[in-house]
Amino acid sequence: MLRQALLVASRSGGARRVMETAPFTGDVVRRFIAGETIEDAARVTDGLTSEGLLVSLDVLGEDTHDKDHAETNVQNYVELLERLGAASLGTRAEVSLKLSAIGQAFGDDFALENARRICAAARSASTTVTLDMEDHTTVDANLGIVQELRRDFPDVGAVVQAYLRRAEEHCAELAYEGSRVRLCKGAYAAPTAVAFTDREEIDKSFVRCMKVLMAGKGYPMLATHDPRLIDIAGALSVLNERDADTFEYQMLYGIRPQEQRRLAAHGAQVRVYVAYGREWYEYFMRRLAERPANLRFFMRSLVGRS
């Protein structure tokens, strides 16, 4: 119930205004977000990669319904990728992209062409793009766009959300050679007809999906902070005789940083999802909804400032 309430609040204009104007918000938000500028993103990326971690950068600004705003988001990605290329960070840092940020509201073809521009910039920077999955109503369209992009940019990553009932089916379709697939639990509200809502059922789905991906021929990117799921992933890597460079763990910036470094120190590939930008509200609220520990941290911060 709490998770659903937070997800509803992520779409609330009134809740957004309260959060954005509250004096305590800035310090708490910086726990999960690198900052507002490309310089902030570059600083955090340099720090993480110097510690042996990989990075996926997300320029915040989803769900735009303005073409000029969509164009600005495209340009922000191109500028970021040029910065990564100039710093020779392409082998350590990629970008994550939400199609809603680059104009999917104006049609899938519009978003596809903008995504092509970003993928071309990524190729010039010697890196790649992973298309984030969003609301359940866009899953089929987004996977279709992944397939279209892969015709020219075969290393484009797809995302599967384990809380959706068709997740295992999508994993089976995507577990082919050369296919990069991020598996996450999912952080959007969805009806029970298409999604699991019980945490245990979501975890079971995540394990079923991991089994499919780790036994397949693609490159699994396992996005979880759950110690049990991380242990199962390690066991599956042994069972399927996977070398450390044939899959990776992914975690969010600001969540379990010690575990990120521990896994990397033991030879695992660990990628940190780093978001930055001024439009942080929806992203931040979904982070609170994902894990009770995040909400506890937030509430402690409020009490400390009262």
Coordinates of C-alpha atoms in Angstrom, one line a residue:
M1 CA 0.0 0.0 0.0
L2 CA 2.8 2.4 0.9
R3 CA 4.6 1.7 -2.4
Q4 CA 1.5 2.3 -4.4
A5 CA 0.9 5.6 -2.5
L6 CA 4.4 6.8 -3.3
L7 CA 4.0 5.9 -6.9
V8 CA 0.7 7.8 -7.1
A9 CA 2.5 10.8 -5.4
S10 CA 5.2 10.7 -8.1
R11 CA 2.6 11.8 -10.6
S12 CA 1.0 14.4 -8.3
G13 CA 1.6 18.1 -9.1
G14 CA 0.7 19.2 -5.5
A15 CA 3.1 16.7 -3.9
R16 CA 5.8 17.8 -6.4
R17 CA 5.4 21.5 -5.4
V18 CA 5.7 20.6 -1.7
M19 CA 8.8 18.5 -2.3
E20 CA 10.5 21.0 -4.6
T21 CA 10.1 23.9 -2.3
A22 CA 10.7 22.2 1.1
P23 CA 14.0 23.5 2.7
F24 CA 15.1 20.0 3.7
T25 CA 14.8 18.4 0.2
G26 CA 18.1 19.2 -1.3
D27 CA 20.4 17.3 1.0
V28 CA 18.2 14.2 0.9
V29 CA 17.8 14.2 -2.9
R30 CA 21.6 14.4 -3.3
R31 CA 21.7 10.9 -1.7
F32 CA 20.3 9.5 -4.9
I33 CA 21.0 12.1 -7.6
A34 CA 24.5 13.2 -8.7
G35 CA 23.5 16.9 -9.1
E36 CA 21.8 19.1 -11.6
T37 CA 24.5 19.8 -14.2
I38 CA 26.7 17.8 -16.6
E39 CA 29.7 18.9 -14.5
D40 CA 28.1 17.1 -11.5
A41 CA 27.6 14.0 -13.6
A42 CA 31.2 14.1 -14.8
R43 CA 32.6 14.5 -11.3
V44 CA 30.6 11.5 -10.0
T45 CA 31.4 9.4 -13.0
D46 CA 35.2 10.1 -12.6
G47 CA 35.0 9.1 -9.0
L48 CA 33.1 5.9 -9.6
T49 CA 35.2 4.7 -12.5
S50 CA 38.4 5.4 -10.7
E51 CA 37.2 2.9 -8.1
G52 CA 36.7 0.2 -10.7
L53 CA 33.0 0.6 -11.1
L54 CA 31.0 1.0 -14.4
V55 CA 28.4 3.8 -14.8
S56 CA 25.1 4.3 -16.6
L57 CA 24.1 8.0 -16.8
D58 CA 20.4 9.1 -17.0
V59 CA 19.7 12.7 -17.9
L60 CA 16.5 13.4 -16.0
G61 CA 13.5 14.9 -17.8
E62 CA 11.0 12.2 -18.5
D63 CA 7.4 12.3 -19.7
T64 CA 7.7 15.5 -21.8
H65 CA 4.8 16.7 -23.9
D66 CA 6.6 19.6 -25.5
K67 CA 8.7 19.1 -28.7
D68 CA 11.2 21.9 -27.8
H69 CA 11.7 20.2 -24.4
A70 CA 12.3 16.8 -26.1
E71 CA 14.8 18.4 -28.4
T72 CA 16.6 19.9 -25.4
N73 CA 16.8 16.5 -23.8
V74 CA 18.3 15.0 -27.0
Q75 CA 20.9 17.8 -27.0
N76 CA 21.7 17.2 -23.4
Y77 CA 22.4 13.5 -24.1
V78 CA 24.5 14.4 -27.1
E79 CA 26.5 16.9 -25.0
L80 CA 27.0 14.3 -22.3
L81 CA 28.2 11.7 -24.8
E82 CA 30.6 14.1 -26.3
R83 CA 32.0 14.7 -22.8
L84 CA 32.3 11.0 -22.2
G85 CA 34.1 10.6 -25.5
A86 CA 36.5 13.4 -24.9
A87 CA 37.4 12.0 -21.5
S88 CA 37.9 8.5 -23.0
L89 CA 35.2 7.1 -20.6
G90 CA 33.2 5.2 -23.3
T91 CA 34.5 1.8 -22.2
R92 CA 33.4 2.5 -18.6
A93 CA 30.2 4.6 -18.9
E94 CA 27.1 4.3 -21.0
V95 CA 23.8 6.2 -21.0
S96 CA 20.3 5.2 -20.0
L97 CA 17.4 6.8 -22.0
K98 CA 13.7 7.1 -21.4
L99 CA 11.7 7.4 -24.6
S100 CA 9.2 9.6 -22.9
A101 CA 11.9 12.2 -22.4
I102 CA 12.6 12.5 -26.1
G103 CA 9.1 12.8 -27.4
Q104 CA 7.3 9.4 -27.4
A105 CA 4.1 11.4 -26.6
F106 CA 4.3 12.6 -30.3
G107 CA 4.5 9.0 -31.6
D108 CA 6.9 6.1 -31.6
D109 CA 8.5 7.2 -34.9
F110 CA 9.3 10.6 -33.5
A111 CA 11.0 9.0 -30.4
L112 CA 12.8 6.5 -32.6
E113 CA 14.4 9.1 -34.7
N114 CA 15.6 11.0 -31.7
A115 CA 16.9 7.8 -30.1
R116 CA 18.9 7.2 -33.3
R117 CA 20.6 10.5 -32.9
I118 CA 21.6 9.7 -29.4
C119 CA 22.8 6.2 -30.4
A120 CA 24.9 7.7 -33.1
A121 CA 26.5 10.1 -30.6
A122 CA 27.1 7.1 -28.3
R123 CA 28.8 5.2 -31.0
S124 CA 31.1 8.2 -31.7
A125 CA 32.0 8.2 -27.9
S126 CA 32.7 4.4 -28.1
T127 CA 29.8 3.6 -25.8
T128 CA 26.2 2.6 -26.0
V129 CA 22.6 3.3 -24.9
T130 CA 20.2 1.3 -22.8
L131 CA 16.5 2.1 -23.3
D132 CA 14.8 2.3 -19.9
M133 CA 11.4 0.7 -19.5
E134 CA 8.6 2.9 -18.2
D135 CA 4.9 2.5 -17.7
H136 CA 3.5 -0.9 -18.6
T137 CA 1.4 0.5 -21.4
T138 CA 4.5 1.3 -23.4
V139 CA 6.3 -2.1 -23.0
D140 CA 5.5 -3.5 -26.4
A141 CA 6.2 -0.2 -28.2
N142 CA 9.6 0.2 -26.4
L143 CA 10.7 -3.3 -27.1
G144 CA 9.8 -2.7 -30.8
I145 CA 11.9 0.4 -30.8
V146 CA 14.8 -1.6 -29.3
Q147 CA 14.6 -4.0 -32.1
E148 CA 14.5 -1.3 -34.7
L149 CA 17.5 0.5 -33.2
R150 CA 19.5 -2.8 -33.0
R151 CA 19.4 -3.0 -36.8
D152 CA 22.0 -0.3 -36.9
F153 CA 23.2 -0.3 -33.3
P154 CA 23.2 -3.9 -32.1
D155 CA 24.6 -3.1 -28.7
V156 CA 21.5 -1.1 -27.6
G157 CA 20.3 -2.4 -24.3
A158 CA 16.7 -3.5 -23.4
V159 CA 15.1 -3.5 -20.0
V160 CA 12.7 -6.1 -18.5
Q161 CA 10.7 -5.3 -15.4
A162 CA 10.2 -8.5 -13.2
Y163 CA 7.0 -7.2 -11.6
L164 CA 5.2 -7.6 -15.0
R165 CA 3.6 -10.9 -15.6
R166 CA 5.1 -11.2 -19.1
A167 CA 8.6 -10.6 -17.9
E168 CA 9.8 -14.2 -18.2
E169 CA 8.4 -14.4 -21.7
H170 CA 10.2 -11.2 -22.7
C171 CA 13.5 -12.5 -21.2
A172 CA 13.2 -15.7 -23.3
E173 CA 12.7 -13.6 -26.4
L174 CA 15.7 -11.4 -25.6
A175 CA 18.2 -13.9 -24.4
Y176 CA 20.0 -14.3 -27.8
E177 CA 23.7 -13.7 -28.6
G178 CA 24.8 -10.1 -28.4
S179 CA 21.6 -9.0 -26.7
R180 CA 22.1 -6.7 -23.6
V181 CA 19.2 -7.0 -21.2
R182 CA 18.8 -5.2 -17.9
L183 CA 16.5 -7.0 -15.5
C184 CA 15.0 -4.9 -12.7
K185 CA 12.0 -5.3 -10.4
G186 CA 10.1 -2.3 -11.8
A187 CA 9.2 1.0 -10.2
Y188 CA 5.9 2.1 -11.8
A189 CA 2.3 1.6 -10.7
A190 CA 0.4 -1.1 -12.7
P191 CA -2.9 -3.0 -12.3
T192 CA -2.9 -6.6 -11.0
A193 CA -4.0 -7.9 -14.3
V194 CA -0.6 -7.2 -15.8
A195 CA 1.7 -7.0 -12.7
F196 CA 2.5 -8.7 -9.5
T197 CA 2.0 -6.5 -6.5
D198 CA 3.2 -8.8 -3.7
R199 CA 6.9 -8.3 -3.0
E200 CA 7.5 -12.1 -2.7
E201 CA 5.8 -12.8 -6.0
I202 CA 8.0 -10.1 -7.7
D203 CA 11.1 -11.6 -6.2
K204 CA 10.1 -15.0 -7.5
S205 CA 9.6 -13.6 -11.0
F206 CA 13.0 -11.9 -10.8
V207 CA 14.6 -15.3 -10.0
R208 CA 12.7 -17.0 -12.9
C209 CA 13.9 -14.2 -15.2
M210 CA 17.5 -14.5 -14.0
K211 CA 17.5 -18.2 -14.7
V212 CA 16.4 -17.6 -18.3
L213 CA 18.9 -14.8 -18.9
M214 CA 21.9 -16.5 -17.3
A215 CA 21.2 -19.7 -19.2
G216 CA 20.8 -17.7 -22.5
K217 CA 23.4 -16.4 -24.9
G218 CA 22.9 -12.7 -24.2
Y219 CA 24.6 -10.3 -21.7
P220 CA 22.5 -10.1 -18.5
M221 CA 22.6 -6.9 -16.5
L222 CA 21.1 -7.7 -13.1
A223 CA 19.7 -4.6 -11.4
T224 CA 19.1 -5.4 -7.8
H225 CA 20.2 -4.4 -4.3
D226 CA 18.7 -7.5 -2.6
P227 CA 21.4 -9.6 -1.0
R228 CA 19.4 -12.8 -1.6
L229 CA 19.0 -12.1 -5.3
I230 CA 22.7 -11.2 -5.6
D231 CA 23.6 -14.5 -4.0
I232 CA 21.3 -16.4 -6.4
A233 CA 22.8 -14.5 -9.3
G234 CA 26.3 -15.6 -8.2
A235 CA 25.1 -19.2 -8.0
L236 CA 23.6 -19.0 -11.4
S237 CA 26.8 -17.7 -12.9
V238 CA 28.6 -20.8 -11.6
L239 CA 25.9 -23.2 -12.7
N240 CA 25.9 -21.7 -16.2
E241 CA 29.7 -21.4 -16.3
R242 CA 29.6 -17.7 -16.9
D243 CA 32.8 -15.7 -16.6
A244 CA 32.7 -12.4 -14.8
D245 CA 32.8 -10.4 -18.0
T246 CA 29.7 -12.1 -19.5
F247 CA 27.2 -10.4 -17.1
E248 CA 27.1 -7.5 -14.6
Y249 CA 25.3 -6.3 -11.5
Q250 CA 23.6 -2.9 -11.5
M251 CA 22.8 -0.7 -8.6
L252 CA 21.6 2.8 -8.1
Y253 CA 23.8 5.7 -7.1
G254 CA 23.6 6.2 -3.3
I255 CA 22.2 2.8 -2.5
R256 CA 24.4 0.1 -0.9
P257 CA 27.7 1.7 -2.1
Q258 CA 29.8 -0.6 0.1
E259 CA 28.2 -3.6 -1.6
Q260 CA 28.9 -2.1 -5.0
R261 CA 32.6 -1.9 -4.0
R262 CA 32.7 -5.3 -2.4
L263 CA 31.4 -7.0 -5.5
A264 CA 33.8 -5.1 -7.7
A265 CA 36.7 -6.0 -5.4
H266 CA 35.8 -9.7 -5.9
G267 CA 36.1 -9.4 -9.6
A268 CA 32.4 -8.8 -10.6
Q269 CA 31.4 -6.2 -13.0
V270 CA 29.2 -3.6 -11.2
R271 CA 27.5 -0.7 -13.0
V272 CA 26.1 2.2 -11.0
Y273 CA 23.0 4.0 -12.4
V274 CA 23.7 7.7 -12.0
A275 CA 20.9 10.2 -12.6
Y276 CA 21.3 13.9 -12.8
G277 CA 19.4 17.0 -13.8
R278 CA 16.9 19.5 -12.5
E279 CA 13.8 17.4 -13.1
W280 CA 14.4 14.9 -10.3
Y281 CA 11.0 14.6 -8.6
E282 CA 9.5 11.6 -10.3
Y283 CA 12.7 9.7 -10.2
F284 CA 13.3 10.5 -6.5
M285 CA 9.8 9.3 -5.5
R286 CA 10.2 6.0 -7.3
R287 CA 13.4 5.4 -5.4
L288 CA 11.5 5.9 -2.2
A289 CA 8.9 3.5 -3.3
E290 CA 11.4 0.8 -4.3
R291 CA 12.9 0.0 -0.9
P292 CA 11.6 0.7 2.6
A293 CA 15.2 1.5 3.6
N294 CA 15.1 4.5 1.3
L295 CA 11.9 5.9 2.9
R296 CA 13.4 5.3 6.4
F297 CA 16.5 7.4 5.4
F298 CA 14.2 10.1 4.1
M299 CA 12.1 10.2 7.3
R300 CA 15.2 10.3 9.5
S301 CA 16.4 13.3 7.5
L302 CA 13.0 15.1 8.1
V303 CA 13.2 14.4 11.9
G304 CA 16.8 15.6 12.0
R305 CA 15.7 18.9 10.5
S306 CA 12.6 19.5 12.5

